[in-house]
Coordinates of C-alpha atoms in Angstrom, one line a residue:
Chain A
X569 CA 91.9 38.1 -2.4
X570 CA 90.1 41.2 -3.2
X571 CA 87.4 40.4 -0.4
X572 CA 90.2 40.2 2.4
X573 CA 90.9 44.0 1.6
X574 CA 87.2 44.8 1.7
X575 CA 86.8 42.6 5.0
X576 CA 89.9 43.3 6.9
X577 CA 88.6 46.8 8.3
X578 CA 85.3 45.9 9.4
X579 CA 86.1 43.3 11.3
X580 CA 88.0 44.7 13.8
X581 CA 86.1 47.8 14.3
X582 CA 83.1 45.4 14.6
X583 CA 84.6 43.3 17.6
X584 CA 86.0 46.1 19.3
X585 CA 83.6 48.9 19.8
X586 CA 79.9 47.0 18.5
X587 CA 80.0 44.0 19.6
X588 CA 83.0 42.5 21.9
X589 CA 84.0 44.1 24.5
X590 CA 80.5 45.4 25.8
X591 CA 79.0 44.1 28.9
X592 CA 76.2 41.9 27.0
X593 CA 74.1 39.0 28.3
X594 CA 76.4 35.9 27.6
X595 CA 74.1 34.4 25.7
X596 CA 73.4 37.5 23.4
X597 CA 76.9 38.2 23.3
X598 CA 78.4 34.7 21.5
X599 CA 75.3 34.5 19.1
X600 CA 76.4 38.2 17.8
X601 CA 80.0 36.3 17.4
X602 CA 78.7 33.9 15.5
X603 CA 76.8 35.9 13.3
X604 CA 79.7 38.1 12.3
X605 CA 81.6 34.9 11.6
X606 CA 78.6 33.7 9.2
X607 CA 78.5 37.0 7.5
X608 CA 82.2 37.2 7.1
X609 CA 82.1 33.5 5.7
X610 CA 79.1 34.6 3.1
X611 CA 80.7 37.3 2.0
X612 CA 84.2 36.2 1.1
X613 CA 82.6 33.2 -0.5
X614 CA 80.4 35.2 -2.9
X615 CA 83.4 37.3 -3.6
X616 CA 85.5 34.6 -4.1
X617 CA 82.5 32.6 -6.7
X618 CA 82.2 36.5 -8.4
X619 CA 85.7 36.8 -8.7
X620 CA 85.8 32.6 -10.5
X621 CA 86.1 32.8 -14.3
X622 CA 83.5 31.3 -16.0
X623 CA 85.1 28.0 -17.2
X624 CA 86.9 26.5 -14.1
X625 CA 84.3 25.1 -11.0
X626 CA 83.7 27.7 -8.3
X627 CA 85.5 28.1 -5.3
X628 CA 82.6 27.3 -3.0
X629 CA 82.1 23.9 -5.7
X630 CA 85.7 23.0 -4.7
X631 CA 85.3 23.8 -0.8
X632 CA 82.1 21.9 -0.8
X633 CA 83.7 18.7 -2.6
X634 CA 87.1 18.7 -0.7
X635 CA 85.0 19.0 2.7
X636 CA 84.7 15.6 3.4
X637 CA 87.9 14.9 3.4
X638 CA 89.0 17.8 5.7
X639 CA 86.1 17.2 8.2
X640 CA 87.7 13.7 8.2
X641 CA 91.0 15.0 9.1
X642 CA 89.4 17.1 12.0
X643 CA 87.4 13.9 13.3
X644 CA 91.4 12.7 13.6
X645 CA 92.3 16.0 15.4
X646 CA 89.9 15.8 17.9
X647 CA 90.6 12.2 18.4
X648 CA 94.3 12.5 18.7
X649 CA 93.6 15.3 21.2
X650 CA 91.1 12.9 23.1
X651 CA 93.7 10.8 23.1
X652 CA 96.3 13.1 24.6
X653 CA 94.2 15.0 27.2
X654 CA 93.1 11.9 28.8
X655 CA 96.6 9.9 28.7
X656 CA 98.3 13.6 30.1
X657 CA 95.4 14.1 32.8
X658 CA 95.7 10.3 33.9
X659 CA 99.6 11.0 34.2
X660 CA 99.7 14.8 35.1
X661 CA 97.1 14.2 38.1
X662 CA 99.3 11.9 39.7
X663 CA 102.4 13.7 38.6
X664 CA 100.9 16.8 40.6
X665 CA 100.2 14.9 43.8
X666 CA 103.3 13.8 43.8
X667 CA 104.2 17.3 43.8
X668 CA 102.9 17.7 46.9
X669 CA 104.3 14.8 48.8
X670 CA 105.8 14.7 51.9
X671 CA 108.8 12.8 50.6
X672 CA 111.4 15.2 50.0
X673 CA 113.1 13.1 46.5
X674 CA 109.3 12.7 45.1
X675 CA 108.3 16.1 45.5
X676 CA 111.8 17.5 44.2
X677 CA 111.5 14.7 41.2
X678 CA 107.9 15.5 40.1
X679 CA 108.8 19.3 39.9
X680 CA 111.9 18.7 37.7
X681 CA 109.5 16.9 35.6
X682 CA 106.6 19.2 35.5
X683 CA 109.4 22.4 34.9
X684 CA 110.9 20.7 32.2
X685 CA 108.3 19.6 30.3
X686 CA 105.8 22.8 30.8
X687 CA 108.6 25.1 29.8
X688 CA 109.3 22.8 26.2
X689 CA 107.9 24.0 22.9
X690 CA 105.3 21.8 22.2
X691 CA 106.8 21.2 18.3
X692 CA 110.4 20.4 19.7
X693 CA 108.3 17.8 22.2
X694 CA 106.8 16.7 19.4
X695 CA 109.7 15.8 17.8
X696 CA 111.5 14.5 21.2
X697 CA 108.8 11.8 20.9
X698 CA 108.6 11.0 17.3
X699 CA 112.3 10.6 17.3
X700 CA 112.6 9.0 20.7
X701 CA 110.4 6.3 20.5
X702 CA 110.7 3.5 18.2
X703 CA 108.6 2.6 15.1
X704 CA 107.8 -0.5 16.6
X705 CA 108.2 -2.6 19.7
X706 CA 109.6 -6.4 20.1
X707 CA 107.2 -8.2 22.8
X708 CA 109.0 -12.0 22.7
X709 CA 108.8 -12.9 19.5
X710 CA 105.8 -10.7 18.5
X711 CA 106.4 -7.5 16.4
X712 CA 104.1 -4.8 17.7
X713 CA 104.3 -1.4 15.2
X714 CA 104.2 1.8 16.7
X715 CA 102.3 3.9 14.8
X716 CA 103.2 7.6 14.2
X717 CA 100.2 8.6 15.2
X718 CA 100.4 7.1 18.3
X719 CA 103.4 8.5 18.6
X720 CA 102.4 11.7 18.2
X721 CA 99.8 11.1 20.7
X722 CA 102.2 10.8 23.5
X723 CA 104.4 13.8 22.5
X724 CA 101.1 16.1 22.5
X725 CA 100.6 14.5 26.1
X726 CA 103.8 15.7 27.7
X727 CA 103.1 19.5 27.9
X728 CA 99.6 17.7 29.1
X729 CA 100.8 16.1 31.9
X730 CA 103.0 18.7 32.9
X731 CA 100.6 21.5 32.9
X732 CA 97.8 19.6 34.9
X733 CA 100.7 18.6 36.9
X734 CA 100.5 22.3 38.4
X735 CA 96.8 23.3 37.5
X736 CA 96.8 19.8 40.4
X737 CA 99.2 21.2 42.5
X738 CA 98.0 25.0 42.2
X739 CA 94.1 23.6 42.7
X740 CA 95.3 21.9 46.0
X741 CA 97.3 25.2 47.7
X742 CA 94.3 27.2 46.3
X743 CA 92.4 26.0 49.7
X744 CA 93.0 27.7 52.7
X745 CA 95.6 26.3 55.4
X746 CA 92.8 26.1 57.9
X747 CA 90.8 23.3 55.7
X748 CA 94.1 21.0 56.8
X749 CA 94.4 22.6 60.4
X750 CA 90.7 21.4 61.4
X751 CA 90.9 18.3 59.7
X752 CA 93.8 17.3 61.3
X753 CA 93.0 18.8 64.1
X754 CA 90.0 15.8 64.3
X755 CA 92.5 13.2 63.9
X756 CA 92.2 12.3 60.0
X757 CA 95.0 10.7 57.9
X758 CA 97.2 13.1 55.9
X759 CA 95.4 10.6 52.9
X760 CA 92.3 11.1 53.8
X761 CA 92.4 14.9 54.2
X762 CA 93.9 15.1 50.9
X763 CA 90.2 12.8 49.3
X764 CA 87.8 13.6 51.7
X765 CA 88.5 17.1 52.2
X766 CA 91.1 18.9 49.8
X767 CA 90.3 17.5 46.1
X768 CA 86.4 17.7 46.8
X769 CA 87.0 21.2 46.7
X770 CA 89.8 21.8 44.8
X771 CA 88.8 19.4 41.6
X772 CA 85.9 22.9 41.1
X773 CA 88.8 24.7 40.8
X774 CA 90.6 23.1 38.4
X775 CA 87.9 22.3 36.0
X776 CA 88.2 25.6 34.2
X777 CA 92.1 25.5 33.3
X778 CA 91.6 22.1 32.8
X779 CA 88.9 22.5 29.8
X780 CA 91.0 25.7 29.4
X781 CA 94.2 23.6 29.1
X782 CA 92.0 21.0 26.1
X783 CA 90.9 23.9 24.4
X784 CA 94.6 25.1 23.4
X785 CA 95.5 21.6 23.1
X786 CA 93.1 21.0 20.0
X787 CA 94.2 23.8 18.5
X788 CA 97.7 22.7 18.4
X789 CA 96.9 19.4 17.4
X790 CA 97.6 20.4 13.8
X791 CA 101.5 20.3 14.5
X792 CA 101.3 16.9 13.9
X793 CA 100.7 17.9 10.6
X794 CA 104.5 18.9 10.0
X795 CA 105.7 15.3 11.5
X796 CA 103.9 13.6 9.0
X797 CA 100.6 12.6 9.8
X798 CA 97.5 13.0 8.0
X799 CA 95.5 15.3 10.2
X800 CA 93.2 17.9 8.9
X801 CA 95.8 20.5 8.4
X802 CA 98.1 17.6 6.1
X803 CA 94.4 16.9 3.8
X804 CA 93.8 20.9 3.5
X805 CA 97.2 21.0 2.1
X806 CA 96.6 17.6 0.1
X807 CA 93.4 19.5 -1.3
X808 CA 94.8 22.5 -2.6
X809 CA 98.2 20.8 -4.0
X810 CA 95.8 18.4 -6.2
X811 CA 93.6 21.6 -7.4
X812 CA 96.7 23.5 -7.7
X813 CA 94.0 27.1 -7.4
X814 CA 95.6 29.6 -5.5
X815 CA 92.3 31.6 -5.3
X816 CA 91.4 28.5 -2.8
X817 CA 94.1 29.0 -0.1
X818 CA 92.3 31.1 2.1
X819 CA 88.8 29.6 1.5
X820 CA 89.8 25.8 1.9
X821 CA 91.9 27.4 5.3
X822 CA 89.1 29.6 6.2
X823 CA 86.9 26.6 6.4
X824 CA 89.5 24.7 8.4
X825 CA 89.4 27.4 11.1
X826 CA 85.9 27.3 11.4
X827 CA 85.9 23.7 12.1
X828 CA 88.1 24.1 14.7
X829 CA 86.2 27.4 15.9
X830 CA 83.2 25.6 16.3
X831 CA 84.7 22.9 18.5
X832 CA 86.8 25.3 20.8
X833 CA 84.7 28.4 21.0
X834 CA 81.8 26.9 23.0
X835 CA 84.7 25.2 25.2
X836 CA 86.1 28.4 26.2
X837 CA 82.5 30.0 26.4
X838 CA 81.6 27.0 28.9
X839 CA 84.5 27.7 30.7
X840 CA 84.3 31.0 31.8
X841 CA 80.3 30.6 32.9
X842 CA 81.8 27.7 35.2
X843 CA 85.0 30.2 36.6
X844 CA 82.1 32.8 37.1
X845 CA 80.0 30.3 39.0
X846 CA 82.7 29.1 40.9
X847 CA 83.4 32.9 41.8
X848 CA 80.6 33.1 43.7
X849 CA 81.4 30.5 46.4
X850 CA 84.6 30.6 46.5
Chain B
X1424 CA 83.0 31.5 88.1
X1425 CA 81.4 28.1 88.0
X1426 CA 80.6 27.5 91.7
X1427 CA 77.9 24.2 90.3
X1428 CA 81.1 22.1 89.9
X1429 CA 84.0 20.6 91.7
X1430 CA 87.4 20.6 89.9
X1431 CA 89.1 17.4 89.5
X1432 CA 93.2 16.6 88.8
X1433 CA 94.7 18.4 86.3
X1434 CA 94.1 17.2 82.6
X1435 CA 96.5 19.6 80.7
X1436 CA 99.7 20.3 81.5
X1437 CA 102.2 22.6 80.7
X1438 CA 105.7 23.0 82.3
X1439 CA 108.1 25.3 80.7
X1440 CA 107.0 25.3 77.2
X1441 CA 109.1 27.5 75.1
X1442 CA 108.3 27.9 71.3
X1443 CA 110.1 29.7 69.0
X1444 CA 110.0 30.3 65.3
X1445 CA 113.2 31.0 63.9
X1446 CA 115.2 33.5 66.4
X1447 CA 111.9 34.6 67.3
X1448 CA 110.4 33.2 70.4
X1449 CA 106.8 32.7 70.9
X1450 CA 106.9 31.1 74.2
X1451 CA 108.7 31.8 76.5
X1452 CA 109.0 29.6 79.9
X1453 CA 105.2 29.0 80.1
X1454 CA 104.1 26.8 82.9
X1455 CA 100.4 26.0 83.7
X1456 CA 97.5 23.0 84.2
X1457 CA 94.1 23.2 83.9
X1458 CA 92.3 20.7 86.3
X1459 CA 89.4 18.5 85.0
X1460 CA 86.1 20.6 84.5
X1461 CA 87.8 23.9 84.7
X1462 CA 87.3 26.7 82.6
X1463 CA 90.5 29.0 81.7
X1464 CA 90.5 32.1 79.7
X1465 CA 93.9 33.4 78.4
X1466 CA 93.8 37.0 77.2
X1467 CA 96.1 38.7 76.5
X1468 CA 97.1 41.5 73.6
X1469 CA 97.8 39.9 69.8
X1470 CA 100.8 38.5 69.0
X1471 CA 101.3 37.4 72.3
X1472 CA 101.4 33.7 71.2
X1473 CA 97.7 32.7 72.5
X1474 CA 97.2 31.1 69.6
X1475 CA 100.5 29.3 69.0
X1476 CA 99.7 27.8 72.3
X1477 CA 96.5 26.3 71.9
X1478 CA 98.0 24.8 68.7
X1479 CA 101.1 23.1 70.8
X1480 CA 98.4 21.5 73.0
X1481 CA 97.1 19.3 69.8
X1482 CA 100.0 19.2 68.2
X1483 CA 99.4 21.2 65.5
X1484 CA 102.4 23.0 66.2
X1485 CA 105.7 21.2 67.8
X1486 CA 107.1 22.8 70.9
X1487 CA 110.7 23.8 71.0
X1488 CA 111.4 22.8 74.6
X1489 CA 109.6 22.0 77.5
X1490 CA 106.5 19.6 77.9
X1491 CA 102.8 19.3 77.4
X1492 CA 100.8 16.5 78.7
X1493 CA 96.9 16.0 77.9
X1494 CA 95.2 13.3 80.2
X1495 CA 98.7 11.3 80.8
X1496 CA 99.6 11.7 76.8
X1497 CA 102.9 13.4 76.4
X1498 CA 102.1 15.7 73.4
X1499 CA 105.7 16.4 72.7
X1500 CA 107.1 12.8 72.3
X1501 CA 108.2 11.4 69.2
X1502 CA 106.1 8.5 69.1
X1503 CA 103.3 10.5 70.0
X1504 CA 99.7 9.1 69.3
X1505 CA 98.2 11.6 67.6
X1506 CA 94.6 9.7 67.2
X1507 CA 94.9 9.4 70.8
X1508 CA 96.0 12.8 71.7
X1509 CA 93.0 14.4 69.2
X1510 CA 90.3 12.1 70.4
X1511 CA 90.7 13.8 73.7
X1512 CA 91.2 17.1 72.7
X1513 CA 88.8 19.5 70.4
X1514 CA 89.6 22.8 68.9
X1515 CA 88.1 25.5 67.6
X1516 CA 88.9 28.2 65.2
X1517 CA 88.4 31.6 64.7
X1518 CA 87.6 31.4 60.9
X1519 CA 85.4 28.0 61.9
X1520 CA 87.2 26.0 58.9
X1521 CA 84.1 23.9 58.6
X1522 CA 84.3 21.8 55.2
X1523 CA 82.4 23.7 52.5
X1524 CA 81.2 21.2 50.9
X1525 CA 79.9 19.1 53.2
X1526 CA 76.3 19.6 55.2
X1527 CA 76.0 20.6 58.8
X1528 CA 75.1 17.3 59.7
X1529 CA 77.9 15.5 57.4
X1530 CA 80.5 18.3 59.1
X1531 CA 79.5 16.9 62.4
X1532 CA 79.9 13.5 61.1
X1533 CA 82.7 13.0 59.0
X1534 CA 85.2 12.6 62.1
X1535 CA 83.6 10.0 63.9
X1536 CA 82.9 7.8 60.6
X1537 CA 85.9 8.3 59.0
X1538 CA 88.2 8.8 62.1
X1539 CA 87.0 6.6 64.7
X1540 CA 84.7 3.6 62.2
X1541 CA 82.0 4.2 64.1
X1542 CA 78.7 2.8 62.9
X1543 CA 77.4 5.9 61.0
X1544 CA 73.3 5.2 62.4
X1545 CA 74.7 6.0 65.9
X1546 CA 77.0 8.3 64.8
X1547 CA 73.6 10.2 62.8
X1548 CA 72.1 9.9 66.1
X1549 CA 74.8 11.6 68.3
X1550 CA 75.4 14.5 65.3
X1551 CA 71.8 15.4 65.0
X1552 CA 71.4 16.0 69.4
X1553 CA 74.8 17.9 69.0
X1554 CA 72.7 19.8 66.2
X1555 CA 69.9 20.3 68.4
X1556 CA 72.2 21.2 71.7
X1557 CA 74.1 24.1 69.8
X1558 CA 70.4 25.5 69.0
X1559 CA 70.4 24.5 64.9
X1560 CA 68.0 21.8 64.9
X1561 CA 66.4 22.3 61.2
X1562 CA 69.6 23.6 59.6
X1563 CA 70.9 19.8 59.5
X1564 CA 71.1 19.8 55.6
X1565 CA 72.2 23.4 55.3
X1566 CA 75.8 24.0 53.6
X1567 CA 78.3 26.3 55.5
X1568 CA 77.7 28.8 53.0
X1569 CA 74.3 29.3 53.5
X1570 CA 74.5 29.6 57.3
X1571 CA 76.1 33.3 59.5
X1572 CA 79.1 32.8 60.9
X1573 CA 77.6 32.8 64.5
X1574 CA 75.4 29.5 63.0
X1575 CA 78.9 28.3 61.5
X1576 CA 81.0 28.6 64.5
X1577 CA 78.3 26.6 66.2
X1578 CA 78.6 23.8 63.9
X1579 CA 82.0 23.6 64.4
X1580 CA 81.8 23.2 68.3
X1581 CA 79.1 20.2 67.8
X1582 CA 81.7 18.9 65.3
X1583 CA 84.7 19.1 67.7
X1584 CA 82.2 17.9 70.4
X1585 CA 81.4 14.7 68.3
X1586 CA 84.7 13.1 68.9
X1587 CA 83.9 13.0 72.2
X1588 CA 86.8 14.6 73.6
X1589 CA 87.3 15.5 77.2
X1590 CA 89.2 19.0 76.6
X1591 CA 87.8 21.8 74.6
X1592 CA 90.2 24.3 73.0
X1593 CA 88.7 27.6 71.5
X1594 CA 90.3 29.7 69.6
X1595 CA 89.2 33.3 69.5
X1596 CA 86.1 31.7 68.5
X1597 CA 84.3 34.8 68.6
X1598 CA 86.6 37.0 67.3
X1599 CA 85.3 37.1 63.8
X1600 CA 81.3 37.5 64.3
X1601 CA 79.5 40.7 64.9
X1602 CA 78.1 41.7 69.1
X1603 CA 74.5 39.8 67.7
X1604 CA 76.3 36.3 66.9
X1605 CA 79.1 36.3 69.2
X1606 CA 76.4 36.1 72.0
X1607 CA 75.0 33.1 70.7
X1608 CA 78.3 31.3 70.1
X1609 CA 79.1 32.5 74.2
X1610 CA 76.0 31.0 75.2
X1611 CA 76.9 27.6 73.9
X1612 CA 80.5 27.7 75.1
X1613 CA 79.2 28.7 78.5
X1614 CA 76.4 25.7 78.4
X1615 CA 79.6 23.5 78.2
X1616 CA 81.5 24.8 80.6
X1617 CA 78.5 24.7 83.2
X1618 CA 78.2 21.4 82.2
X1619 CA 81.7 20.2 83.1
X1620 CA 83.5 20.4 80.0
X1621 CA 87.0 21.2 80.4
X1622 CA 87.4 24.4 78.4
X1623 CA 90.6 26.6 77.8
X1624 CA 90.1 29.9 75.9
X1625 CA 91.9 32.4 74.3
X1626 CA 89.4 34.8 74.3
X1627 CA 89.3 39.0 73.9
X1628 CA 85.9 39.1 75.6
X1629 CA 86.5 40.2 79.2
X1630 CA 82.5 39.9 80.0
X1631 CA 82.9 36.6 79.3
X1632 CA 85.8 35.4 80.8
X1633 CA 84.8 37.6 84.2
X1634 CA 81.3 35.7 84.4
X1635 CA 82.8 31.8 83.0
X1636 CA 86.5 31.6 83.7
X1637 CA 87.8 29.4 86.8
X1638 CA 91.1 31.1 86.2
X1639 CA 92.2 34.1 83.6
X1640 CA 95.9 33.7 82.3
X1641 CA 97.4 37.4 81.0
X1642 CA 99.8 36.5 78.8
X1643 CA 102.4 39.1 76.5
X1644 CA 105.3 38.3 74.6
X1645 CA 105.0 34.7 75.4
X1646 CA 105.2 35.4 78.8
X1647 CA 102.3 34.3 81.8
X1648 CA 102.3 38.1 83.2
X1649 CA 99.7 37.4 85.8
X1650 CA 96.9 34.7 86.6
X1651 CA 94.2 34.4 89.1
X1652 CA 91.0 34.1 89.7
X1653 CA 88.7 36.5 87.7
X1654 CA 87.4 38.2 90.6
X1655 CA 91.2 39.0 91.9
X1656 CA 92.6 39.4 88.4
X1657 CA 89.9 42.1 87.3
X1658 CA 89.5 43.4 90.4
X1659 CA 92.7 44.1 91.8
X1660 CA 95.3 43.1 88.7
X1661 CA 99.2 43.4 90.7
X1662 CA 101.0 44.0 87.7
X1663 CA 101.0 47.6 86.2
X1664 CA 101.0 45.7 82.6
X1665 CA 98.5 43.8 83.3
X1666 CA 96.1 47.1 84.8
X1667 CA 97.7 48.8 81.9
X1668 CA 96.1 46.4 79.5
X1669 CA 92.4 46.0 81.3
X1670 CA 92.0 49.9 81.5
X1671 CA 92.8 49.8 77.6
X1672 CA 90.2 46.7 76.9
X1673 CA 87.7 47.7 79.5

């Protein structure tokens, strides 16, 4: 606790002025990140192990041994939001062309859908689906279980589908009228100018929202946590129930964030070196 | 004026076309042909609905009332064949609209493999002396980005010209390059019309249309204001609109 209050003040002033928002080489830039996030980690650890009394394990003993588990847990995070991001793409890509259909009661439909579902709270959705869907199915004779966690794969995919649903439909207004007016203007197919000449082009433009869009999805990932499901968040908890340490919380939590850190951070970096190269041609 | 070629029976024609977009009329009781081989500039100041017309012709815009036919195809019926129709009839643009990410050559050939099924070897064939008629020969595998917009507009004529159409629209085509490239893109445009090519323009370059046209349409408001031949129509205009307007462009 006592290394919070040393730590809090520097690290703000450090991102702010030093390091953050300066015009740096990229690559310069997110190793200095990095490093501040090492030091910050060193340092609370060695005040946390300074501040241990002598005859219960150290903190950094009890992160080191509850690890495991927790990387475990995130290995399930990342699946789940795998999982999610592909099933939501698969639906929110066609959801979005639909969007843009011709047909009046389609397009009209597929909006409702995409509205209603992008303007949700990803917990209550979480719940809609957990609640919604049954604990098992009945195929003939045959009964299937529906796993929560399957479950909870499909109610993280909703906001999904409904967000690439217009990153889709935004990506294929994004090109100019004129793409459609020459193309049709040399006789193609309202289908084919949509593959041969409109997604080509607009897919490049998607891709950054898109990872964008995965990025924020792992992250909340941990709300299935608070449905029931062992995910890292449920095992960090688990952790520091059975040690029953409160100078662990932050440490065990700490260590949790950095997991997920390392897995987003490079995601979001990656992302805005592809919008910056898409800049250019646009 | 073109005196190398004879004119043949009207291909394109327009009687009492009237467009309107709302309450707000485009055009208004416009009535013209253009005969086979001919070359007609429309000029006229912006706004005028040059542009809207050109589009009625292929159908890229429907018509309010009136009719268009293009080599015996009524444009404006219902059942209209729009393959048909766009086979005949090419078009350019002012901001070329060529497909980013394809190549020059693939630009020029993604119409008549994709459109018309033809066998893409002949079809590589016919792109590539398109290519090398427009004056790009070597910039075959070059990307639209990487090429001026004189080079671009070019690539789009060879790519209207692969459909093998027997009409040529052209939008302003010149409108967006600087002096330098719009003379290139006028060279080719004049090639075609020397050799035949029916060509209608909408067009702000006078030189041009003096030296190429057959015929020069002055159109405002959606109206036909005056029409003659170019010598007649710049050198003695009837209408004080239309002397009004030369003395400002000239």
């Amino acid at each position: 606790m006592s290394a919070l209050a040393v730590l809090l003040p520097r690290q703000p002033a450090a991102v702010g002025s030093e390091w953050g928002a300066a015009r740096m080489p990229s690559a310069l830039r997110s190793r200095k990140t990095i490093a501040a996030l090492a030091i910050l980690g060193a340092v609370w650890t060695a005040a946390a192990w300074a501040a241990a009394p002598v005859d219960r394990p150290s903190v950094l003993a009890l992160a080191v041994k509850w690890a495991p588990l927790i990387f475990g847990g995130f290995l399930f995070n990342l699946l789940v939001s795998v999982a999610a991001m592909a099933l939501g793409t698969a639906a929110g890509v066609l959801l979005g062309l639909a969007q843009i259909s011709l047909l009046r009661p389609v397009q009209a439909a597929s909006w409702a859908v995409t509205q209603f579902f992008r303007n949700a709270p990803w917990l209550v959705l979480l719940f809609f689906a957990m609640f919604l869907l049954p604990f098992e199915w009945r195929i003939g004779g045959v009964t299937v279980p529906f796993p929560a966690w399957l479950k909870a794969m499909l109610g993280l995919a909703l906001p999904v589908l409904a967000n690439v649903s217009e990153i889709v439909r935004g990506g294929v207004l994004s090109i100019p009228l004129g793409q459609w007016e020459s193309a049709e203007s040399l006789a193609f197919s309202r289908r084919q100018i949509l593959w041969r000449i409109i997604l080509p082009q607009a897919v490049k433009r998607m891709i950054p929202p898109w990872m964008n869009l995965y990025a924020i999805l792992t992250m909340a990932t941990t709300l299935i946590s608070v449905v029931g499901i062992q995910d890292a968040m449920t095992l960090t908890r688990g952790a520091l129930v059975a040690e029953a340490r409160t100078d662990l919380y932050l440490p065990l939590y700490f260590m949790l964030l950095l997991m997920f850190f390392a897995y987003c951070y490079p995601i979001a970096r990656y992302t805005q070196v592809l919008e910056r190269r898409f800049a250019v041609r646009g | 004026m073109n005196p190398g070629h004879v004119l043949g029976a009207p291909i394109v024609v327009l009687n009492r076309v009237e467009k309107r977009f709302g309450d707000n009329p485009v055009l208004r009781d416009v009535s013209f042909s253009v005969a086979r081989g001919e070359c007609v500039c429309v000029i006229g100041p912006s706004g005028s609905g040059k542009s809207t017309l050109l589009r009625a012709i292929n159908a890229l815009v429907p018509i309010s009332a009136g009719s268009i036919a293009v080599d015996g195809i009524e444009v404006n019926d219902p059942k209209l064949d729009k393959l048909a129709l766009r086979r005949r009839v090419g078009i350019v643009f002012q901001q070329y609209n060529l497909f980013p990410h394809k190549t020059a050559l693939d630009n020029v050939m993604m119409a008549p493999i994709h459109v018309l099924k033809e066998n893409p070897a002949e079809v590589e064939a016919r792109a590539r002396a398109l290519i090398a008629k427009v004056r790009l020969t070597g910039k075959e595998a070059a990307y639209p980005g990487e090429l001026s917009g004189g080079q671009q507009q070019r690539v789009a004529i060879a790519r209207a010209l692969a459909m093998n159409p027997k009409v040529m629209l052209f939008d302003e085509v010149t409108a967006a390059l600087d002096p330098e490239t719009k003379k290139e893109v006028l060279v080719t445009v004049r090639e075609l019309a020397a050799e035949g090519m029916t060509c209608l323009l909408v067009t702000h370059e006078m030189g041009f249309a003096r030296e190429v046209a057959d015929h020069v349409y002055f159109t405002e408001d959606g109206v036909i204001v005056e029409h003659g031949p170019p010598a007649e129509f710049f050198g003695s205009p009837k209408q004080a609109r239309t002397r009004a307007f030369l003395d400002q462009v000239l």
